[in-house]
């Protein structure tokens, strides 16, 4: 299959055609996350709090498998652009095998360690029981979820965004349909409560994987890479390339798990309601940031391919196009938080006091959305260029180095609201850092091209 369309097609239509399917997928995935939390919140506030406390562990699995998949994605696209077919095949094979191993290790750790983990943030027996019950089911599906993510990144690397979109859409729709049925019961299916939410999630993930497998094996003639464990080439060198991008990318995503865990600890001192608000905010912000990430996912293989093909001028134009699209998403997110804060938090809570706390949080945090669009876009482009370390520096600033000390200091000074103010101040700092790093990297790339 000819992949040269990534360097020949006009940039704006190309970025849009690659980004729209992934943006739609991410929007639906975000909608699923919100609907899932909505139904869980209808069980009880304890159930929603339990889900919020388990979320960092779920995010860890996603971070490691998606991060490694990003490394796989970048190496495949770069290799195809540079005409290195054997390396592209090896990267695809190592991507799948590696993520299966990652899924096994993390799932075992979370299944057996979740009770102790949740117990560190709550002494409420119901919250601990509900969190443990949910985790022990949802992590049974860690391996098929990890495998599905590998296929997703493989199809994205070759520009088959519609395959990823269809698989994610159907998987999410299965989740959405099964959630109320399995949580509250319907006909012969008994009400399973929070366990039903976990089963619905896992079944949706299996459906997504099955769709990828069917498409891959039925359309091999039109797929320019092969998963072939017995025909791998330069395994060590390729694995180093995948991990050199994948580890920083995984850390980028995993940092949010650590960040949420620490912030839960800071907020729990004031009230469990603040922990619920933080969890609700993260469910809502996925609707914004996963949409922006869909655009970035569309850009990333284009950047990698053109970098491998030596098309450096196109890189800047791709970046500008992607930044404009991401900024548009952030404007919409900001307006939603300003205009509908009560309604948004009301999805996850019915208590008037909790809704008021959530309203205050959203109105403060949304000040940083537009600024965060800069760092989100630049991080994605840097990963596409194989500059994982620089992307990691940006994420460290956004999630750990600036945010956590600032959140602690401000919370001591002005109470729980200090945590919310720390978000937008951190985004302003990260935006400046991102611009400086990006300019330095682009100057270096241009200098290499001239030499």
PDB file of C-alpha atoms in Angstrom, residues 213-221:
ATOM      1  CA  UNK A 213      -8.296  -8.600  14.434  1.00  0.00           C
ATOM      2  CA  UNK A 214     -10.994  -9.091  11.805  1.00  0.00           C
ATOM      3  CA  UNK A 215      -9.886  -6.048   9.788  1.00  0.00           C
ATOM      4  CA  UNK A 216      -6.188  -6.950  10.027  1.00  0.00           C
ATOM      5  CA  UNK A 217      -6.526 -10.530   8.861  1.00  0.00           C
ATOM      6  CA  UNK A 218      -9.184  -9.862   6.205  1.00  0.00           C
ATOM      7  CA  UNK A 219      -7.329  -6.915   4.642  1.00  0.00           C
ATOM      8  CA  UNK A 220      -3.693  -8.027   4.774  1.00  0.00           C
ATOM      9  CA  UNK A 221      -3.142  -7.185   1.101  1.00  0.00           C
TER      10      UNK A 221
END
